[in-house]
Amino acid sequence: MAIAAVALPIVITLAVMAFAWPAGRIAPRDVPVGIVGTGPATQNAVEGLARAKPGAFDFHLYADQQAARSAIENRDVYGAFAISGDSVTVLKASAASPSVAQLLTDVGQQLADKATQQIAQQMAAQQKAAEQQKAAAAHSSAKAHKQAAAQRGAAQQGAAAAAASPVKILVKAVDVVPVATEDPRGVVFSSSVFPLTICGIIIGAFVTMARGLARPRHRVLTLLVACAVAAFGIYVVAQGFLGALPHSHVATWAILSLDLISISATAAGVIRLFGPAGLGLSAALMVFIGNAFSGATSAPEMLPKGVEDIGQWLPPGAGASLLRDTAYFDGNGGGGHLAVLILWSVIGLTAVMFGHWVMRESRGARDARTAAKTDAKTDVVASGELLPALPGAGVASPDRRHAHAHAHAHAHAHAHARRNDGDS
């Protein structure tokens, strides 16, 4: 009772921290973005971003906007900045991450505001230089005065023209791969991904503990069918009713099935090896670590360092990323995530298939130890070491004769049972 009163609050506290800590530390960390061109404005923008947000972005250089678009569609970068003398074009992909797309838009606006401010400062410096030149020319000779007046008039005309039409850098945002119109903030997508983990654990627990599934191959077949049917139901809800998975219908259903298989097979295998305690281990690994570190609501690069790697090596994180790659990017960039899901599926199904052999050997070892202890006790009783001392010399008491006969009969029966076991 005391252990439960202390352990349960600790477990609950750790579970809350596993979800709340990454959510409270969301910020860009080495987010891959593209930079178009190599002009002075582009170089100034990159240097400004590096100073203002150190470590936030991982810059990739592209020759033109078409190359940057291809990189976004191939999942090499989340977006790109194309900076010219009078505008900043933000290429983004809200389907990759609505939060990162909004971040890039905000950064593009900051770049435009800063460029506008720099142009205004340059114009003010030019105007000030013209005024100083005018004051100095007032003390020159008449001939120099005429020449200075001509120069001063030209400078004033340029300053007046600049003041009459102030330069302002404009921002243009282009969504290269937009998210579904029915799910503009990606809420339906993330809400559809998180229940997969719990559903997978439920399937694994049912398949392992069901009494009607005695053979391992029956368990595996039931698990595969249940995951495929459940994935179809999830797809019908997410796309048929809510429109959150608009492309690659068959491939998306297959990825949902594989995601469920990787989670349920792992849970079933762990339960098969460790018994009921495996259910708790599966929940702790997949829900409190896998779901919390998946980055499905933002992006893996928005999570604290190290956390995104853990999340992408577990089925919930790899499954969410692969589902996004399949539903919106034709599977581009999903090779690593696919390998992770297949690896967990194979390990889990192997444990389901061959875990009963491990458990049988373990039970056999326990039965052998129990039999050895029983044999030792029987031999001691048969040898008469535990019988009481003789009541008198040369006369056997009835109690001793009865105990001796009972021990002899017990030993004879045990030897006969052992001979029968050897024959079988």
Short mmCIF file of C-alpha atoms in Angstrom, two decimals:
data_model
loop_
_atom_site.label_atom_id
_atom_site.label_comp_id
_atom_site.label_asym_id
_atom_site.label_seq_id
_atom_site.Cartn_x
_atom_site.Cartn_y
_atom_site.Cartn_z
CA MET A 1 0.00 0.00 0.00
CA ALA A 2 2.77 2.43 0.93
CA ILE A 3 4.74 1.61 -2.23
CA ALA A 4 1.69 2.25 -4.43
CA ALA A 5 0.95 5.52 -2.62
CA VAL A 6 4.46 6.76 -3.46
CA ALA A 7 5.06 5.14 -6.86
CA LEU A 8 1.80 6.11 -8.55
CA PRO A 9 2.17 9.88 -7.97
CA ILE A 10 5.74 9.70 -9.26
CA VAL A 11 4.63 7.88 -12.42
CA ILE A 12 1.82 10.38 -13.01
CA THR A 13 4.20 13.31 -12.50
CA LEU A 14 6.69 11.88 -14.98
CA ALA A 15 3.91 11.27 -17.51
CA VAL A 16 2.71 14.87 -17.29
CA MET A 17 6.28 16.16 -17.60
CA ALA A 18 6.89 13.97 -20.67
CA PHE A 19 4.08 15.78 -22.50
CA ALA A 20 4.34 19.26 -21.00
CA TRP A 21 8.12 19.75 -21.15
CA PRO A 22 8.54 19.38 -24.96
CA ALA A 23 5.42 21.49 -25.56
CA GLY A 24 6.79 24.25 -23.34
CA ARG A 25 10.17 24.27 -25.12
CA ILE A 26 8.98 24.46 -28.74
CA ALA A 27 11.36 26.63 -30.77
CA PRO A 28 13.22 26.32 -34.11
CA ARG A 29 16.40 24.25 -33.85
CA ASP A 30 18.34 23.67 -37.07
CA VAL A 31 15.18 23.86 -39.17
CA PRO A 32 16.32 23.28 -42.79
CA VAL A 33 15.39 26.27 -44.98
CA GLY A 34 16.54 27.42 -48.39
CA ILE A 35 18.08 30.70 -49.52
CA VAL A 36 17.68 31.74 -53.15
CA GLY A 37 20.50 33.71 -54.78
CA THR A 38 23.85 35.05 -53.62
CA GLY A 39 23.34 38.81 -53.87
CA PRO A 40 24.25 41.35 -51.19
CA ALA A 41 20.65 41.50 -49.95
CA THR A 42 20.60 37.72 -49.50
CA GLN A 43 23.93 37.67 -47.68
CA ASN A 44 22.78 40.47 -45.36
CA ALA A 45 19.56 38.55 -44.64
CA VAL A 46 21.41 35.34 -43.78
CA GLU A 47 23.84 37.17 -41.52
CA GLY A 48 20.96 38.97 -39.81
CA LEU A 49 19.08 35.72 -39.18
CA ALA A 50 22.20 34.03 -37.85
CA ARG A 51 22.72 36.88 -35.38
CA ALA A 52 19.06 37.26 -34.36
CA LYS A 53 18.26 33.53 -34.12
CA PRO A 54 21.50 31.60 -33.58
CA GLY A 55 21.08 27.88 -34.25
CA ALA A 56 17.47 28.24 -35.37
CA PHE A 57 17.97 27.51 -39.08
CA ASP A 58 20.09 25.26 -41.25
CA PHE A 59 20.53 27.20 -44.50
CA HIS A 60 20.68 25.58 -47.95
CA LEU A 61 21.61 27.66 -51.00
CA TYR A 62 19.63 27.36 -54.28
CA ALA A 63 20.19 29.04 -57.63
CA ASP A 64 16.57 30.01 -58.28
CA GLN A 65 13.06 29.64 -56.95
CA GLN A 66 12.32 26.56 -59.06
CA ALA A 67 15.18 24.68 -57.42
CA ALA A 68 13.93 25.76 -54.00
CA ARG A 69 10.41 24.55 -54.86
CA SER A 70 11.76 21.15 -55.85
CA ALA A 71 13.67 20.91 -52.57
CA ILE A 72 10.49 21.68 -50.63
CA GLU A 73 8.50 19.06 -52.53
CA ASN A 74 11.26 16.49 -51.94
CA ARG A 75 11.19 17.24 -48.18
CA ASP A 76 14.77 18.53 -48.17
CA VAL A 77 13.73 21.85 -46.62
CA TYR A 78 10.61 23.24 -44.95
CA GLY A 79 10.68 26.45 -47.01
CA ALA A 80 12.89 29.08 -48.63
CA PHE A 81 13.49 32.84 -48.79
CA ALA A 82 13.95 34.61 -52.13
CA ILE A 83 15.20 38.14 -51.41
CA SER A 84 15.46 40.89 -54.02
CA GLY A 85 15.90 44.65 -53.91
CA ASP A 86 12.21 45.45 -53.45
CA SER A 87 10.56 42.24 -52.14
CA VAL A 88 10.93 39.12 -50.03
CA THR A 89 9.26 35.94 -51.30
CA VAL A 90 8.60 33.24 -48.72
CA LEU A 91 8.21 29.74 -50.16
CA LYS A 92 6.61 27.51 -47.55
CA ALA A 93 4.79 24.17 -47.19
CA SER A 94 1.99 24.25 -44.66
CA ALA A 95 1.45 20.53 -45.28
CA ALA A 96 4.90 19.83 -43.84
CA SER A 97 4.10 21.75 -40.66
CA PRO A 98 1.61 24.60 -40.23
CA SER A 99 3.59 25.94 -37.29
CA VAL A 100 6.87 26.03 -39.24
CA ALA A 101 5.09 27.64 -42.22
CA GLN A 102 3.78 30.39 -39.95
CA LEU A 103 7.26 30.81 -38.46
CA LEU A 104 8.79 31.30 -41.93
CA THR A 105 6.12 33.85 -42.82
CA ASP A 106 6.87 35.82 -39.67
CA VAL A 107 10.62 35.67 -40.34
CA GLY A 108 10.04 36.90 -43.91
CA GLN A 109 8.08 39.87 -42.59
CA GLN A 110 10.90 40.65 -40.17
CA LEU A 111 13.42 40.54 -43.02
CA ALA A 112 11.28 42.92 -45.08
CA ASP A 113 10.86 45.35 -42.19
CA LYS A 114 14.57 45.34 -41.51
CA ALA A 115 15.41 45.94 -45.18
CA THR A 116 12.92 48.81 -45.33
CA GLN A 117 14.50 50.33 -42.23
CA GLN A 118 17.98 50.06 -43.74
CA ILE A 119 16.83 51.81 -46.93
CA ALA A 120 15.25 54.60 -44.89
CA GLN A 121 18.48 55.05 -42.94
CA GLN A 122 20.50 55.24 -46.15
CA MET A 123 18.16 57.89 -47.58
CA ALA A 124 18.36 59.91 -44.36
CA ALA A 125 22.17 59.72 -44.48
CA GLN A 126 22.16 60.96 -48.08
CA GLN A 127 19.86 63.84 -47.19
CA LYS A 128 22.04 64.81 -44.27
CA ALA A 129 25.14 64.77 -46.46
CA ALA A 130 23.39 67.04 -48.95
CA GLU A 131 22.53 69.53 -46.20
CA GLN A 132 26.12 69.56 -44.95
CA GLN A 133 27.30 70.16 -48.46
CA LYS A 134 24.89 73.08 -48.76
CA ALA A 135 26.18 74.69 -45.54
CA ALA A 136 29.80 74.33 -46.63
CA ALA A 137 29.10 75.78 -50.04
CA ALA A 138 27.67 78.97 -48.51
CA HIS A 139 31.20 80.11 -47.53
CA SER A 140 32.82 79.53 -50.90
CA SER A 141 33.46 82.05 -53.67
CA ALA A 142 30.85 83.22 -56.09
CA LYS A 143 32.03 80.91 -58.84
CA ALA A 144 32.23 78.00 -56.47
CA HIS A 145 28.89 79.09 -55.13
CA LYS A 146 27.31 78.73 -58.55
CA GLN A 147 28.81 75.30 -59.06
CA ALA A 148 27.77 74.19 -55.60
CA ALA A 149 24.29 75.56 -56.19
CA ALA A 150 23.97 73.41 -59.28
CA GLN A 151 25.14 70.33 -57.40
CA ARG A 152 22.97 71.20 -54.46
CA GLY A 153 19.93 71.53 -56.67
CA ALA A 154 20.53 68.08 -58.15
CA ALA A 155 20.93 66.53 -54.71
CA GLN A 156 17.80 68.22 -53.42
CA GLN A 157 15.81 67.01 -56.38
CA GLY A 158 16.94 63.41 -55.72
CA ALA A 159 16.10 63.68 -52.01
CA ALA A 160 12.71 65.18 -52.80
CA ALA A 161 11.95 62.39 -55.23
CA ALA A 162 12.94 59.76 -52.66
CA ALA A 163 10.79 61.42 -50.00
CA ALA A 164 7.86 61.70 -52.36
CA SER A 165 7.98 57.95 -53.15
CA PRO A 166 9.38 56.11 -50.12
CA VAL A 167 10.66 52.57 -50.76
CA LYS A 168 8.98 49.74 -48.85
CA ILE A 169 10.00 46.07 -49.13
CA LEU A 170 6.96 43.88 -49.73
CA VAL A 171 6.45 40.28 -48.53
CA LYS A 172 4.93 37.63 -50.73
CA ALA A 173 4.12 34.20 -49.25
CA VAL A 174 3.67 31.22 -51.60
CA ASP A 175 2.37 27.93 -50.21
CA VAL A 176 4.11 25.34 -52.37
CA VAL A 177 2.45 22.32 -50.73
CA PRO A 178 -0.67 23.52 -48.92
CA VAL A 179 -2.46 21.59 -46.22
CA ALA A 180 -5.99 20.34 -46.84
CA THR A 181 -8.54 23.12 -46.98
CA GLU A 182 -10.76 21.23 -44.51
CA ASP A 183 -7.88 21.15 -42.01
CA PRO A 184 -6.09 24.52 -42.39
CA ARG A 185 -4.29 24.31 -39.03
CA GLY A 186 -3.48 20.59 -39.15
CA VAL A 187 -5.51 19.89 -36.02
CA VAL A 188 -7.46 17.00 -37.55
CA PHE A 189 -4.23 15.38 -38.73
CA SER A 190 -2.59 15.40 -35.31
CA SER A 191 -5.85 14.37 -33.62
CA SER A 192 -6.03 11.36 -35.94
CA VAL A 193 -2.42 10.33 -35.30
CA PHE A 194 -2.36 10.31 -31.50
CA PRO A 195 -5.11 7.67 -30.96
CA LEU A 196 -3.20 5.22 -33.18
CA THR A 197 -0.82 4.51 -30.31
CA ILE A 198 -3.53 3.60 -27.81
CA CYS A 199 -5.44 1.59 -30.41
CA GLY A 200 -2.31 -0.36 -31.31
CA ILE A 201 -1.63 -1.24 -27.67
CA ILE A 202 -5.24 -2.39 -27.22
CA ILE A 203 -4.98 -4.67 -30.26
CA GLY A 204 -1.70 -6.13 -29.04
CA ALA A 205 -3.06 -6.78 -25.56
CA PHE A 206 -6.22 -8.43 -26.88
CA VAL A 207 -4.35 -10.69 -29.31
CA THR A 208 -1.93 -11.81 -26.60
CA MET A 209 -4.42 -12.40 -23.80
CA ALA A 210 -7.32 -13.88 -25.79
CA ARG A 211 -7.86 -17.53 -24.78
CA GLY A 212 -9.21 -18.51 -28.18
CA LEU A 213 -5.89 -17.68 -29.89
CA ALA A 214 -3.68 -20.48 -28.64
CA ARG A 215 -1.35 -20.86 -31.63
CA PRO A 216 1.18 -18.14 -32.42
CA ARG A 217 0.26 -18.02 -36.10
CA HIS A 218 -3.36 -17.40 -35.14
CA ARG A 219 -2.26 -14.50 -32.99
CA VAL A 220 -0.20 -12.97 -35.80
CA LEU A 221 -2.96 -13.39 -38.37
CA THR A 222 -5.54 -11.84 -36.06
CA LEU A 223 -3.22 -8.94 -35.31
CA LEU A 224 -2.60 -8.19 -38.99
CA VAL A 225 -6.27 -8.34 -39.92
CA ALA A 226 -7.32 -6.20 -36.95
CA CYS A 227 -4.74 -3.53 -37.79
CA ALA A 228 -5.75 -3.41 -41.46
CA VAL A 229 -9.45 -3.10 -40.67
CA ALA A 230 -8.84 -0.50 -37.94
CA ALA A 231 -6.64 1.53 -40.31
CA PHE A 232 -9.41 1.52 -42.90
CA GLY A 233 -11.87 2.84 -40.31
CA ILE A 234 -9.43 5.57 -39.26
CA TYR A 235 -8.93 6.60 -42.87
CA VAL A 236 -12.68 6.75 -43.49
CA VAL A 237 -13.06 9.12 -40.54
CA ALA A 238 -9.97 11.27 -41.20
CA GLN A 239 -10.49 11.63 -44.94
CA GLY A 240 -14.06 10.60 -45.73
CA PHE A 241 -15.67 12.75 -43.03
CA LEU A 242 -13.00 15.35 -42.24
CA GLY A 243 -10.86 15.59 -45.40
CA ALA A 244 -7.50 15.68 -43.63
CA LEU A 245 -5.69 13.09 -45.83
CA PRO A 246 -6.51 14.19 -49.38
CA HIS A 247 -3.89 12.38 -51.52
CA SER A 248 -2.50 8.87 -52.18
CA HIS A 249 -5.47 7.05 -50.72
CA VAL A 250 -4.25 3.44 -50.92
CA ALA A 251 -0.73 4.29 -49.80
CA THR A 252 -2.09 6.34 -46.90
CA TRP A 253 -4.25 3.41 -45.75
CA ALA A 254 -1.20 1.11 -46.02
CA ILE A 255 0.90 3.45 -43.87
CA LEU A 256 -1.87 3.65 -41.26
CA SER A 257 -1.95 -0.15 -41.19
CA LEU A 258 1.83 -0.43 -40.85
CA ASP A 259 1.83 2.14 -38.06
CA LEU A 260 -0.75 0.13 -36.13
CA ILE A 261 1.11 -3.12 -36.79
CA SER A 262 4.42 -1.75 -35.49
CA ILE A 263 2.79 -0.58 -32.25
CA SER A 264 0.48 -3.55 -31.66
CA ALA A 265 3.13 -6.15 -32.55
CA THR A 266 5.60 -4.54 -30.16
CA ALA A 267 3.01 -4.46 -27.38
CA ALA A 268 2.00 -8.07 -28.02
CA GLY A 269 5.61 -9.23 -28.05
CA VAL A 270 6.48 -7.44 -24.82
CA ILE A 271 3.38 -8.84 -23.11
CA ARG A 272 4.23 -12.31 -24.40
CA LEU A 273 7.72 -12.10 -22.92
CA PHE A 274 7.05 -10.31 -19.63
CA GLY A 275 3.44 -11.15 -18.89
CA PRO A 276 0.94 -8.54 -17.66
CA ALA A 277 3.81 -6.21 -16.74
CA GLY A 278 4.55 -5.90 -20.45
CA LEU A 279 1.32 -3.95 -20.91
CA GLY A 280 2.61 -1.21 -18.62
CA LEU A 281 6.00 -1.22 -20.31
CA SER A 282 4.39 -0.86 -23.75
CA ALA A 283 2.19 2.02 -22.60
CA ALA A 284 5.14 3.84 -21.01
CA LEU A 285 7.30 3.46 -24.12
CA MET A 286 4.74 4.20 -26.82
CA VAL A 287 2.42 6.72 -25.13
CA PHE A 288 4.51 8.67 -22.63
CA ILE A 289 7.67 8.72 -24.77
CA GLY A 290 6.62 7.95 -28.33
CA ASN A 291 3.58 10.22 -28.51
CA ALA A 292 5.11 12.99 -26.40
CA PHE A 293 8.29 13.14 -28.52
CA SER A 294 6.68 12.54 -31.93
CA GLY A 295 6.50 16.20 -33.01
CA ALA A 296 3.19 15.53 -34.79
CA THR A 297 1.66 18.83 -33.68
CA SER A 298 4.63 20.98 -34.75
CA ALA A 299 7.76 19.39 -36.26
CA PRO A 300 10.62 17.27 -34.90
CA GLU A 301 13.03 20.19 -35.40
CA MET A 302 10.89 22.32 -33.07
CA LEU A 303 11.47 20.01 -30.10
CA PRO A 304 14.43 20.15 -27.68
CA LYS A 305 17.69 18.63 -28.86
CA GLY A 306 17.83 14.85 -28.52
CA VAL A 307 14.09 14.54 -28.04
CA GLU A 308 13.36 14.68 -31.76
CA ASP A 309 15.78 11.79 -32.42
CA ILE A 310 14.13 9.62 -29.77
CA GLY A 311 10.68 10.37 -31.13
CA GLN A 312 11.59 9.56 -34.74
CA TRP A 313 13.08 6.20 -33.72
CA LEU A 314 9.80 5.11 -32.12
CA PRO A 315 6.68 4.06 -34.09
CA PRO A 316 4.45 7.03 -33.09
CA GLY A 317 6.91 9.65 -34.34
CA ALA A 318 8.07 7.71 -37.39
CA GLY A 319 4.46 6.85 -38.27
CA ALA A 320 3.27 10.47 -38.05
CA SER A 321 6.14 11.71 -40.23
CA LEU A 322 5.68 8.93 -42.78
CA LEU A 323 1.94 9.55 -42.93
CA ARG A 324 2.57 13.24 -43.65
CA ASP A 325 5.15 12.37 -46.32
CA THR A 326 2.76 9.94 -47.98
CA ALA A 327 -0.43 12.01 -47.83
CA TYR A 328 1.11 15.24 -49.15
CA PHE A 329 4.58 14.63 -50.63
CA ASP A 330 4.19 11.36 -52.61
CA GLY A 331 6.35 9.54 -50.07
CA ASN A 332 9.37 11.81 -50.53
CA GLY A 333 11.66 11.82 -47.51
CA GLY A 334 9.92 8.86 -45.89
CA GLY A 335 12.50 6.12 -46.43
CA GLY A 336 13.99 6.30 -42.96
CA HIS A 337 10.62 6.43 -41.27
CA LEU A 338 9.45 3.39 -43.25
CA ALA A 339 12.52 1.43 -42.15
CA VAL A 340 11.81 2.26 -38.50
CA LEU A 341 8.23 0.99 -38.70
CA ILE A 342 9.28 -2.21 -40.48
CA LEU A 343 12.01 -2.85 -37.89
CA TRP A 344 9.62 -2.53 -34.94
CA SER A 345 7.02 -4.68 -36.72
CA VAL A 346 9.50 -7.48 -37.40
CA ILE A 347 10.82 -7.45 -33.84
CA GLY A 348 7.32 -7.49 -32.36
CA LEU A 349 6.00 -10.26 -34.62
CA THR A 350 9.10 -12.34 -33.94
CA ALA A 351 8.48 -12.06 -30.21
CA VAL A 352 4.84 -13.09 -30.72
CA MET A 353 5.84 -16.11 -32.82
CA PHE A 354 8.72 -17.41 -30.75
CA GLY A 355 8.08 -15.87 -27.34
CA HIS A 356 6.12 -18.97 -26.26
CA TRP A 357 9.30 -21.03 -26.65
CA VAL A 358 11.14 -18.71 -24.30
CA MET A 359 8.30 -18.86 -21.82
CA ARG A 360 8.13 -22.67 -22.11
CA GLU A 361 11.85 -22.99 -21.39
CA SER A 362 11.47 -20.66 -18.42
CA ARG A 363 8.59 -22.70 -17.03
CA GLY A 364 10.55 -25.91 -17.66
CA ALA A 365 13.48 -24.58 -15.65
CA ARG A 366 11.17 -23.63 -12.76
CA ASP A 367 9.51 -27.07 -12.83
CA ALA A 368 12.93 -28.75 -12.82
CA ARG A 369 14.02 -26.78 -9.76
CA THR A 370 10.76 -27.61 -8.00
CA ALA A 371 11.15 -31.32 -8.82
CA ALA A 372 14.74 -31.30 -7.57
CA LYS A 373 13.65 -29.83 -4.24
CA THR A 374 10.89 -32.43 -3.94
CA ASP A 375 13.34 -35.26 -4.71
CA ALA A 376 15.74 -34.00 -2.06
CA LYS A 377 13.02 -33.95 0.58
CA THR A 378 11.81 -37.42 -0.39
CA ASP A 379 15.30 -38.89 -0.23
CA VAL A 380 15.82 -37.43 3.20
CA VAL A 381 12.55 -38.91 4.42
CA ALA A 382 13.34 -42.30 2.86
CA SER A 383 16.76 -42.44 4.51
CA GLY A 384 15.14 -42.15 7.90
CA GLU A 385 17.05 -39.08 8.98
CA LEU A 386 13.87 -37.26 9.97
CA LEU A 387 12.42 -40.24 11.95
CA PRO A 388 12.47 -40.11 15.74
CA ALA A 389 14.99 -42.12 17.77
CA LEU A 390 14.22 -45.72 18.81
CA PRO A 391 12.26 -45.97 22.01
CA GLY A 392 14.17 -49.04 23.09
CA ALA A 393 17.02 -51.30 22.04
CA GLY A 394 16.13 -54.14 19.66
CA VAL A 395 12.36 -53.33 19.67
CA ALA A 396 10.79 -51.24 16.91
CA SER A 397 7.90 -49.12 18.00
CA PRO A 398 4.66 -49.15 16.03
CA ASP A 399 5.08 -45.47 15.17
CA ARG A 400 8.46 -46.06 13.65
CA ARG A 401 7.29 -49.11 11.70
CA HIS A 402 4.39 -47.10 10.36
CA ALA A 403 6.58 -44.11 9.43
CA HIS A 404 9.18 -46.38 7.81
CA ALA A 405 6.57 -48.18 5.77
CA HIS A 406 5.00 -44.90 4.72
CA ALA A 407 8.38 -43.45 3.63
CA HIS A 408 9.23 -46.67 1.73
CA ALA A 409 5.93 -46.60 -0.10
CA HIS A 410 6.34 -42.93 -0.96
CA ALA A 411 9.86 -43.49 -2.30
CA HIS A 412 8.70 -46.48 -4.32
CA ALA A 413 5.86 -44.45 -5.85
CA HIS A 414 8.21 -41.58 -6.68
CA ALA A 415 10.71 -43.93 -8.37
CA HIS A 416 7.92 -45.52 -10.35
CA ALA A 417 6.73 -42.05 -11.51
CA ARG A 418 10.21 -41.15 -12.60
CA ARG A 419 10.49 -44.38 -14.60
CA ASN A 420 7.23 -43.60 -16.29
CA ASP A 421 8.40 -40.06 -17.13
CA GLY A 422 11.54 -41.49 -18.67
CA ASP A 423 9.51 -43.92 -20.77
CA SER A 424 7.26 -41.12 -22.01
#
